[in-house]
Coordinates of C-alpha atoms and ligand atoms in Angstrom, one line a residue:
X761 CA 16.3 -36.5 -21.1
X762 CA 15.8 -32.8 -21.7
X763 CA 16.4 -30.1 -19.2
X764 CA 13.0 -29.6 -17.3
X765 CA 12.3 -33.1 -17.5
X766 CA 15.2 -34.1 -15.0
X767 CA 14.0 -30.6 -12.7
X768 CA 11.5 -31.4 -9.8
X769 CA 9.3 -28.2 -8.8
X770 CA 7.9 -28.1 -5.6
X771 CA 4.7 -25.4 -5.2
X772 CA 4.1 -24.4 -1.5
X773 CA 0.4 -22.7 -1.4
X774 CA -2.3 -24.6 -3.7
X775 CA -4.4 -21.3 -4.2
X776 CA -4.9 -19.2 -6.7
X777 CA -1.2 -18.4 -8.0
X778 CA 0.1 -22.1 -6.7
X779 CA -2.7 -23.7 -9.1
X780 CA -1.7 -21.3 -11.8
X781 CA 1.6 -22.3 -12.4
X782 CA 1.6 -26.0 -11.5
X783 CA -1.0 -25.4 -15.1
X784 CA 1.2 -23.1 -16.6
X785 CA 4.4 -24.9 -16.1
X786 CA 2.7 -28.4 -17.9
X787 CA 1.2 -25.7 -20.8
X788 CA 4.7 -24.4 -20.9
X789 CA 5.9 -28.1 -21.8
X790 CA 7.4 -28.6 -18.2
X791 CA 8.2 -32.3 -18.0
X792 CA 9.5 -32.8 -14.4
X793 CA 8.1 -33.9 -11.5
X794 CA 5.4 -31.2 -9.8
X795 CA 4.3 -31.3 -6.5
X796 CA 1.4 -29.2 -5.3
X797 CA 1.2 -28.5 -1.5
X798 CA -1.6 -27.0 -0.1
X799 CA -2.7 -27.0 3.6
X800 CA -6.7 -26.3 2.6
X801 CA -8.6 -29.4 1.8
X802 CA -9.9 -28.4 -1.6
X803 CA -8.1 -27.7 -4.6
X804 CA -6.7 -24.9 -6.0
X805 CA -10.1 -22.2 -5.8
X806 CA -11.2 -18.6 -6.7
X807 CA -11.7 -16.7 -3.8
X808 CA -13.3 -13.2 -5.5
X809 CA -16.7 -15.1 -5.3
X810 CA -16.0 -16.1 -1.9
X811 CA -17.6 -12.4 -0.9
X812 CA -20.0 -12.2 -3.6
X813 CA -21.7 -14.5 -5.9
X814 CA -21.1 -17.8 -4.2
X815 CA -22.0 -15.8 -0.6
X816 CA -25.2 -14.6 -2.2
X817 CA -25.9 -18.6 -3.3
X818 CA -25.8 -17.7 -7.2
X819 CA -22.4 -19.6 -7.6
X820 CA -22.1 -23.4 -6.5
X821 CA -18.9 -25.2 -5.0
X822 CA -17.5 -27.2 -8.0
X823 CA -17.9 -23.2 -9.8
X824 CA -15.3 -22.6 -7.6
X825 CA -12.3 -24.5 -8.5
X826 CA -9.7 -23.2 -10.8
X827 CA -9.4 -26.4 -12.9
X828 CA -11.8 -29.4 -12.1
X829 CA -10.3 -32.2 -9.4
X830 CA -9.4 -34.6 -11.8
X831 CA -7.0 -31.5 -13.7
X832 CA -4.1 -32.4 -11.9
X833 CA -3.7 -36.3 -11.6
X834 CA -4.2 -36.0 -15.3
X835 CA -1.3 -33.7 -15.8
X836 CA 0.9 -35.2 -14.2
X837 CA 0.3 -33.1 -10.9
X838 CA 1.1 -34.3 -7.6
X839 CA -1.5 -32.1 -5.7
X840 CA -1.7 -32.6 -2.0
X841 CA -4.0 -31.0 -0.2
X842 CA -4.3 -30.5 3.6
X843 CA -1.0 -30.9 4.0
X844 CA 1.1 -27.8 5.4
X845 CA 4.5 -27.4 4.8
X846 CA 6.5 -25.8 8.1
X847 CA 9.7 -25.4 6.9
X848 CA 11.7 -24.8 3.7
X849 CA 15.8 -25.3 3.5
X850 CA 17.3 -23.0 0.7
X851 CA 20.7 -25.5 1.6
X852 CA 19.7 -28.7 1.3
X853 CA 17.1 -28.0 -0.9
X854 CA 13.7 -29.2 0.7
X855 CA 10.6 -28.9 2.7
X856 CA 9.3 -30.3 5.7
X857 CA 5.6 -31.0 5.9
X858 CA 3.6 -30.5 9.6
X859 CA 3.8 -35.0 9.6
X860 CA 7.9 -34.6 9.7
X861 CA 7.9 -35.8 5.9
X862 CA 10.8 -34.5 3.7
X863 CA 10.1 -33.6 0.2
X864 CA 13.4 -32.3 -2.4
X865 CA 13.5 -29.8 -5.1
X866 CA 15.3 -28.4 -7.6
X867 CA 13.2 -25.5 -8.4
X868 CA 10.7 -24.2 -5.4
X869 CA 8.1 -21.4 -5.7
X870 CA 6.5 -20.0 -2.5
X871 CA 2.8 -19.3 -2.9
X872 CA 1.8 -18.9 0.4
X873 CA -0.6 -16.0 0.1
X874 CA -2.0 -14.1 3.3
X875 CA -3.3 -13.7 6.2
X876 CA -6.7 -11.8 7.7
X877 CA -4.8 -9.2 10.1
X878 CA -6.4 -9.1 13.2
X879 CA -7.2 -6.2 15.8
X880 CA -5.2 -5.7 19.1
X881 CA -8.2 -5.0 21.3
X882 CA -9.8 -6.9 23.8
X883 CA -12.3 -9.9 22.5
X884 CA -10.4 -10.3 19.1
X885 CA -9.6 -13.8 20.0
X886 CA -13.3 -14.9 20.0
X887 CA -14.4 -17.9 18.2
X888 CA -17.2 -16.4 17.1
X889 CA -15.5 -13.5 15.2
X890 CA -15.5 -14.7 11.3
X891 CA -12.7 -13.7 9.4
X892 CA -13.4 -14.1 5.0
X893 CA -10.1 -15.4 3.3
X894 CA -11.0 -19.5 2.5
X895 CA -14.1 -21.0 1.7
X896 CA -14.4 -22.4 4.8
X897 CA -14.6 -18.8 6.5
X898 CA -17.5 -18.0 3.7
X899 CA -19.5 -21.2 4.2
X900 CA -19.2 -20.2 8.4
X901 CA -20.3 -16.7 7.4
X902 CA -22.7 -17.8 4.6
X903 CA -24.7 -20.0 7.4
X904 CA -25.5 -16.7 9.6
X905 CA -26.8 -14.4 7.2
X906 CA -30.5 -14.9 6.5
X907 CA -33.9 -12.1 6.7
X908 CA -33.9 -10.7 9.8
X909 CA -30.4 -11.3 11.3
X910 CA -27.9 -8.7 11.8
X911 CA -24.3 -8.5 10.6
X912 CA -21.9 -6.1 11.6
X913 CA -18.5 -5.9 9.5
X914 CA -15.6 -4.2 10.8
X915 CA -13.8 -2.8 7.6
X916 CA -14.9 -1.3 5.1
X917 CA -12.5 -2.5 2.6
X918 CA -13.2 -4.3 -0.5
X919 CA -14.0 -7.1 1.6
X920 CA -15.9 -6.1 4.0
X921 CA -18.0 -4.0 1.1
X922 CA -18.9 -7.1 -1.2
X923 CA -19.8 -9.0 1.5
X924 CA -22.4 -5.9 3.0
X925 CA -23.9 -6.3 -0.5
X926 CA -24.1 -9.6 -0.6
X927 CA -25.4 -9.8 3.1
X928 CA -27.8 -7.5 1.8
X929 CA -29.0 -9.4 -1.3
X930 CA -30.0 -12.2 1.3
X931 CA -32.1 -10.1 3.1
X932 CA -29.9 -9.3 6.4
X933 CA -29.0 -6.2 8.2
X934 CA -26.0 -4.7 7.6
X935 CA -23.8 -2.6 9.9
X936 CA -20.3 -1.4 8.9
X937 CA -17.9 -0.2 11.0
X938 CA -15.0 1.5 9.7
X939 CA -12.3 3.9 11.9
X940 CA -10.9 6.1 8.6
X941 CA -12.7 9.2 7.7
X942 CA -14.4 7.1 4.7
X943 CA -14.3 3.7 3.4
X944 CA -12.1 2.5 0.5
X945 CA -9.7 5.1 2.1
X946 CA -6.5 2.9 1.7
X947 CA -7.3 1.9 -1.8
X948 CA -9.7 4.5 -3.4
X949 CA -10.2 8.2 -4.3
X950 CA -12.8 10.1 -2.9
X951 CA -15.2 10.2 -5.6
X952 CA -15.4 6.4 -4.9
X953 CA -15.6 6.8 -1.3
X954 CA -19.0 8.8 -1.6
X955 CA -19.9 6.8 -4.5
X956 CA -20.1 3.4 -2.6
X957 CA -21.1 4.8 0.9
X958 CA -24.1 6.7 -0.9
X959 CA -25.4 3.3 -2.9
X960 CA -24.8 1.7 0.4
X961 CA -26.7 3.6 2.6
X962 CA -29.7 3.6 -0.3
X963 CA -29.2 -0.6 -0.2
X964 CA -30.1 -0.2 3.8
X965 CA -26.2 -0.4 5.1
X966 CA -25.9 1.7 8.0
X967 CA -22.0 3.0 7.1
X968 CA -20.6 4.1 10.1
X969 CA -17.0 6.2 9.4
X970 CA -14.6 7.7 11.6
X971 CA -15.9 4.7 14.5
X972 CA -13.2 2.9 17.0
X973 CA -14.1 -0.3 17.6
X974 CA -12.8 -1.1 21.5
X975 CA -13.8 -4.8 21.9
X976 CA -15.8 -7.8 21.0
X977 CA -18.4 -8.7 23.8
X978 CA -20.7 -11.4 24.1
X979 CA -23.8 -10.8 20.8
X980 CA -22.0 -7.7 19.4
X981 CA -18.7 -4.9 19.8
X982 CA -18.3 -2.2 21.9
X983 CA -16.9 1.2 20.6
X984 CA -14.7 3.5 22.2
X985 CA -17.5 5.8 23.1
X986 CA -19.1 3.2 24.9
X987 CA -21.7 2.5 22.4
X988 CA -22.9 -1.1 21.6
X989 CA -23.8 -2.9 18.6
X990 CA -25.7 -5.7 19.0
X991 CA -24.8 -8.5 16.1
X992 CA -26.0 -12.1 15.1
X993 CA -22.7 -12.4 13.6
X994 CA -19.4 -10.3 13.3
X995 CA -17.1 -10.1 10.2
X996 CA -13.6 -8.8 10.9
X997 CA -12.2 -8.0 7.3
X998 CA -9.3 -4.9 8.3
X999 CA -6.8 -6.2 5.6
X1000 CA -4.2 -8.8 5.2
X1001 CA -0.4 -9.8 6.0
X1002 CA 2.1 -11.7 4.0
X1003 CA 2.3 -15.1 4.4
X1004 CA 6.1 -15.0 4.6
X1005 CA 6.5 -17.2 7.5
X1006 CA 8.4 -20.0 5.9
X1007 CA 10.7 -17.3 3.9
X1008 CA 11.7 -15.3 6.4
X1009 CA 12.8 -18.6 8.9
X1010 CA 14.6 -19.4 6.0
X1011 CA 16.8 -16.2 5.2
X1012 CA 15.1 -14.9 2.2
X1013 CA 15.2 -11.6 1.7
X1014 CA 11.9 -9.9 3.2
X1015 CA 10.4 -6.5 3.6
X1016 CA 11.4 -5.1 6.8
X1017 CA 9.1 -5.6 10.2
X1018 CA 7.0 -8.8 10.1
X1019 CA 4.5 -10.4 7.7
X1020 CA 5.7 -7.3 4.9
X1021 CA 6.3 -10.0 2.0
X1022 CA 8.8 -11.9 0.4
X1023 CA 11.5 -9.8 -2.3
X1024 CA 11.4 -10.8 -5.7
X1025 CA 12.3 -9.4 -8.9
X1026 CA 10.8 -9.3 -12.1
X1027 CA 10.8 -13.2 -12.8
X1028 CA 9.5 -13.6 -9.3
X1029 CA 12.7 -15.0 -8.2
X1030 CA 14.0 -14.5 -4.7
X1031 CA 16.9 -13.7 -3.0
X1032 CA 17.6 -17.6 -3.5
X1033 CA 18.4 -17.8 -7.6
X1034 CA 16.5 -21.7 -7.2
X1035 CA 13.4 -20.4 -5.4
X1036 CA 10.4 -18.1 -6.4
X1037 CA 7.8 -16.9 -4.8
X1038 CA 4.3 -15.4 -6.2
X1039 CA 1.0 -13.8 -5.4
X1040 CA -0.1 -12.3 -2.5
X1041 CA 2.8 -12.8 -0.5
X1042 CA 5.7 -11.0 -2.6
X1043 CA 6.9 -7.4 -2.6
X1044 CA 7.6 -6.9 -6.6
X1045 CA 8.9 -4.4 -8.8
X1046 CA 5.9 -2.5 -10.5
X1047 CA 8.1 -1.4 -14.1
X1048 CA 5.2 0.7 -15.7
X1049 CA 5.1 2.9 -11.8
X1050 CA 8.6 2.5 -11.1
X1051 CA 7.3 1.2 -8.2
X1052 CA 7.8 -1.8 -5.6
X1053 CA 4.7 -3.3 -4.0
X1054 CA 2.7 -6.4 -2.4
X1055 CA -0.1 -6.3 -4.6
X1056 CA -3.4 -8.5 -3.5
X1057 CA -5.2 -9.8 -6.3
X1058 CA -6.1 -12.0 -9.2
X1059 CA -4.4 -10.5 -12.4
X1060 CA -1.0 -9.9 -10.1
X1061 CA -1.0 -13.5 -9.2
X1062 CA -1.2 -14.6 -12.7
X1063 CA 1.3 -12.6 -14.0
X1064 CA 3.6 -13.1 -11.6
X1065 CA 2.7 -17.1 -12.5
X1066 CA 3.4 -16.6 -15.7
X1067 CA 6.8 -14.8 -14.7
X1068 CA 8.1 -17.7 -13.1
X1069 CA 6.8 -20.3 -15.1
X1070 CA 8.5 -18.8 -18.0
X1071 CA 11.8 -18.5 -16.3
X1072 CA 12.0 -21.7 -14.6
X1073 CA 11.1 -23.0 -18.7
X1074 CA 13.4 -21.1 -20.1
X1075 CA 11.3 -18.9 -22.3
X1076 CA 10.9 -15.4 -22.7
X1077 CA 10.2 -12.9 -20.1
X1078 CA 7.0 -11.8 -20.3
X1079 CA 6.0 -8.1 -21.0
X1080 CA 5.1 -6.0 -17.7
X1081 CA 1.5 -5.4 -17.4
X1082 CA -0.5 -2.7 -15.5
X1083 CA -1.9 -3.8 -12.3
X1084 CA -5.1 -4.3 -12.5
X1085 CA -8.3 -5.2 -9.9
X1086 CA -12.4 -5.7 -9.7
X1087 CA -15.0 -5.1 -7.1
X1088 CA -18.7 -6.2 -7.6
X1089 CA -21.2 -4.8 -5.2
X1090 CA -24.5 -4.9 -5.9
X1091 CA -25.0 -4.4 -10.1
X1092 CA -22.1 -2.1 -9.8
X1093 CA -18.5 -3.1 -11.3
X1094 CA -15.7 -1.2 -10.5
X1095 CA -12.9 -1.9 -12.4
X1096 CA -9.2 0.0 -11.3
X1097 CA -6.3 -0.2 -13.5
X1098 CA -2.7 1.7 -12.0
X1099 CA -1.7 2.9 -9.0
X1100 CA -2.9 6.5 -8.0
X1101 CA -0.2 8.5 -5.6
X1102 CA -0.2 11.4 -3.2
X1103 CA -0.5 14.6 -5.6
X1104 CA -1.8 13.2 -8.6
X1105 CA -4.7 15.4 -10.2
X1106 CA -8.3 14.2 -10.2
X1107 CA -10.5 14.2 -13.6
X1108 CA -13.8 12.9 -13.4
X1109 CA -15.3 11.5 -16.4
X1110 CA -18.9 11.0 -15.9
X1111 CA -21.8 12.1 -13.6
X1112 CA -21.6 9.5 -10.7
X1113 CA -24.8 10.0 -9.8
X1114 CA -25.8 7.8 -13.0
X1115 CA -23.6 4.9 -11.6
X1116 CA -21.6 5.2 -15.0
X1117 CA -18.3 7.6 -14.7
X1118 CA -14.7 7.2 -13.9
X1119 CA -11.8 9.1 -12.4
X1120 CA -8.6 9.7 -14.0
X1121 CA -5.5 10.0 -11.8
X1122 CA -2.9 12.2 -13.9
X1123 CA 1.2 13.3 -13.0
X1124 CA 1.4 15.8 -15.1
X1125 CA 0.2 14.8 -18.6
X1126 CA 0.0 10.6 -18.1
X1127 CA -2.6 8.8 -16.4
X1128 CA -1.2 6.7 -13.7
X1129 CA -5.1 5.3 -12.7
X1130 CA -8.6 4.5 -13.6
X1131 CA -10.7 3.8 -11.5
X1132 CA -14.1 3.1 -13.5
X1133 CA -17.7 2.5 -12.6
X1134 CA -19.9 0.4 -14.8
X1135 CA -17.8 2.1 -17.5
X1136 CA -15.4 -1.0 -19.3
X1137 CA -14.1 1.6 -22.2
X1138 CA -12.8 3.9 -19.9
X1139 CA -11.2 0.8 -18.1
X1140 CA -9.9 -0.6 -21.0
X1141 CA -8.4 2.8 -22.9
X1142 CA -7.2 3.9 -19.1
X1143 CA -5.5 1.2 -19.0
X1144 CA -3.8 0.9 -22.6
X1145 CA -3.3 4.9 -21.7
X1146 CA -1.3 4.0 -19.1
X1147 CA 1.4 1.3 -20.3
X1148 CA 1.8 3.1 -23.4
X1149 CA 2.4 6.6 -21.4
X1150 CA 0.6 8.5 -23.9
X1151 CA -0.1 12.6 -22.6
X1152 CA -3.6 13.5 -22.5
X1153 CA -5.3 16.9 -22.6
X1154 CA -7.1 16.9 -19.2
X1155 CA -9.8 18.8 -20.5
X1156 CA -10.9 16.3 -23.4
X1157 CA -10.4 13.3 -21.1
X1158 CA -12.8 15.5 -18.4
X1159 CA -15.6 15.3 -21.4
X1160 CA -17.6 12.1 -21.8
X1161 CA -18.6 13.8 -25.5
X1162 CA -14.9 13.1 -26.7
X1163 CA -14.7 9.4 -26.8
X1164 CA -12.2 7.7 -24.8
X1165 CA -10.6 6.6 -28.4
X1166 CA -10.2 10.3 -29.5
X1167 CA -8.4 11.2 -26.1
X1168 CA -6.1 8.7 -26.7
X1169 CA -5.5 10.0 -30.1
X1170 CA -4.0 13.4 -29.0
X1171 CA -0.5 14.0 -28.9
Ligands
FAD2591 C1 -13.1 -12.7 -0.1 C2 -12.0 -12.3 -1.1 C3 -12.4 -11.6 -2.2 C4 -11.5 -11.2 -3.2 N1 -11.9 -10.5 -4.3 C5 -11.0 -10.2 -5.3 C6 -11.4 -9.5 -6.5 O1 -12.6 -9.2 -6.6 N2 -10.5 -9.3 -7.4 C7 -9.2 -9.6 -7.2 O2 -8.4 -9.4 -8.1 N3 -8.8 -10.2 -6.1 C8 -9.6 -10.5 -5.1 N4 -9.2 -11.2 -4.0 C9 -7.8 -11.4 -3.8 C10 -7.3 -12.7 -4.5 O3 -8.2 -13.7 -4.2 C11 -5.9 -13.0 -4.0 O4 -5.1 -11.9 -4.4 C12 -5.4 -14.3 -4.6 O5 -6.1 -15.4 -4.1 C13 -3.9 -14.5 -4.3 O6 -3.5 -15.7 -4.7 P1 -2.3 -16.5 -3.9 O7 -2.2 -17.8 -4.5 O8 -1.2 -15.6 -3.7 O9 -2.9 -16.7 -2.4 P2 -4.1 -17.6 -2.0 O10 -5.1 -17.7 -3.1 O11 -4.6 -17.0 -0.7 O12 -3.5 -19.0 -1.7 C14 -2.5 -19.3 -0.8 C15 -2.7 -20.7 -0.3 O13 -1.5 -21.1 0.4 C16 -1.9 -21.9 1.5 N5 -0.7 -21.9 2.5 C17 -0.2 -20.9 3.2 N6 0.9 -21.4 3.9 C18 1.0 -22.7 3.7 C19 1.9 -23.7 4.1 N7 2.9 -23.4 5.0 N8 1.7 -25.0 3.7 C20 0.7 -25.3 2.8 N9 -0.1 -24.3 2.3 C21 0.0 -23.1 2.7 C22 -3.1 -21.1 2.0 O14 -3.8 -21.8 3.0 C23 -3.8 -20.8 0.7 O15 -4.6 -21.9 0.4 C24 -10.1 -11.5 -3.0 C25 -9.7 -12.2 -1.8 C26 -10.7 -12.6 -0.9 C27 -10.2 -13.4 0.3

């Protein structure tokens, strides 16, 4: 019997990271037992499309899925779906399912994912607020938008963005409600900002920044001046928390205050050497930034897949990669690779008034970010710029004449 073949994993969270590694682990040449918990009753889905093509009706169910159904049972994979776990013991080593079931592991990973965070103000509670994290919150939302009816999104957030666009494409009207000075203002520069609120507003979105939303009222949501907006539907999409419920009840280490994330290191492991957690619900070391963050997407729940996967196999660590993220909106795809901070200097490549350019976040002489516009080269060299922490003469970079492969050329 070799060594992973007498290990039993257990995977809590069958979404995008949880359906990652249960694949990885059987690619890896895992051979023990693998069960897959999940408490949404679908398998292991992509949710990008959840705000855009599949809202818009250009991407069907089955589209969906990470692997087809049948994946699993023929690897080997125990999936269970609709089944929620609500308790984990680091000591005994198991988990409790909602039924009062008792599963046992030797290795468990954490792949809980998170939450929609919701507003403290009166009405938030409403059934008929829509929230867009599962496909069942994008089939509720999908079945209100139509010509003629009116949507109103509070957040203008990634989110809360696609789904304006996609809203758009299906002939509704659009209002979004956002109380920063700008949209994107958490997780974009400015350029981008007045990039995306311009194409917007030219799309029909009435943008509405610096707004505070008071309540939700019956067909619509009262702002703190008094004003309101009448809605056919109302999408709340102001961000997300950790999912870290299960951890933090257990004594894993956690970031401080509630729903923050669950601590791992580098090969996703927690403070508990036999359990892992990955994906939206971790707090992880960042190597290229020197950093420590609870990243939300695709390529960070993958790699931290792959992180585990390989340690739990026993092969080699993988290399660290550069964080990386996509927004579509409209025919527009913005690509970011990095993380920008306070101070860094600003180059614009690009005119954005074309819908082609992207801005360069440098410290000093590096680039830390690109965040690109219909413009994959930039993406891709950014991003290679970035791991490799090559300098860069800001000028040249500033000068779509100089190809991206000549800036990356200078010493
Ligand atoms: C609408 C939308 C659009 C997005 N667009 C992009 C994009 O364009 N690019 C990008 O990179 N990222 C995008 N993301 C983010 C990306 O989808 C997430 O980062 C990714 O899904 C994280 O994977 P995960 O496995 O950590 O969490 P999830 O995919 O959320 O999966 C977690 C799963 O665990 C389940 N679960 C939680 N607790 C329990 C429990 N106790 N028992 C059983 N099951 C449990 C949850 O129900 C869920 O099914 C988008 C997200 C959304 C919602």
């Amino acid at each position: 019997m070799t060594a992973t073949e007498a290990m039993k994993v257990v995977i809590v969270g069958a979404g995008h990271a949880g359906g990652s590694i249960a694949a990885l682990l059987r690619s890896q040449g895992f051979e023990g037992p693998i069960v897959l918990v999940g408490d949404e009753p679908v398998a292991p889905y992509q949710r990008p499309p959840l705000s855009k093509a599949w809202l818009k009706g250009e991407a069907d169910r089955e589209s969906l899925l990470l692997r087809p159904a049948s994946f699993y049972a023929d690897h080997g994979i125990d999936l269970r779906t609709g089944v929620r776990v609500v308790s984990i013991s680091p000591a005994d080593h198991t988990v409790t399912f909602a039924d009062g079931a008792v599963e046992t592991w030797d290795r468990l990973i954490l792949a809980t994912g998170s939450v929609s965070r919701r507003l403290a103000i009166p009405g938030t509670d409403r059934p008929d607020l829509i929230e867009l994290r599962t496909l069942a919150d994008a089939e509720r939302l999908r079945s209100c938008l139509g010509a003629g009816r009116r949507l109103v999104i509070v957040g203008g957030g990634y989110v809360g963005l696609e789904a304006a666009a996609s809203a758009r494409a299906l002939g509704a009207e659009v209002v979004v409600l956002e109380r920063a000075d700008r949209v994107l203002q958490r997780v974009a520069s400015e350029p981008l900002s007045a990039f995306f609120t311009a194409r917007h507003r030219a799309e029909g979105v009435d943008i509405r920044s610096g707004v505070d939303v008071a309540g939700f009222e019956d067909g619509g949501v009262r702002l703190g001046d008094g004003e309101f907006i009448a809605a056919d539907a109302i999408l709340v999409g102001i961000g997300a928390l950790a999912c870290d419920g299960l951890a933090r009840a257990a004594g894993l280490a956690c970031a401080p205050g509630g729903s923050g994330g669950i601590l791992v290191d580098e090969t996703a492991r927690t403070s508990d050497p036999a359990i892992f957690a990955i994906g939206d619900v971790t707090v992880r070391p960042i190597p290229v930034h020197a950093a420590r963050l609870r990243l939300e997407s695709v390529p960070n729940a993958l790699e931290q897949a792959r992180q585990a996967a390989c340690a739990i196999t026993g092969k080699p660590r993988p290399a660290p990669e550069v964080p990386w993220f996509w927004s579509d909106q409209y025919d527009i795809k913005l690509q970011i690779a990095g993380l920008a901070q306070e101070g860094d200097r600003g180059i614009i490549r690009g005119d954005p008034a074309t819908g082609h350019f992207a801005v360069f976040h440098l410290s000093g002489d590096r680039i830390v970010c690109v965040e690109a516009v219909n413009a994959p080269p930039e993406f891709m060299a950014g991003r290679q710029l970035i791991a490799r922490r090559t300098p860069v003469a800001a000028d040249r970079l500033a000068d779509p004449a100089v190809t991206m492969k000549a800036v990356a050329a200078e010493p």
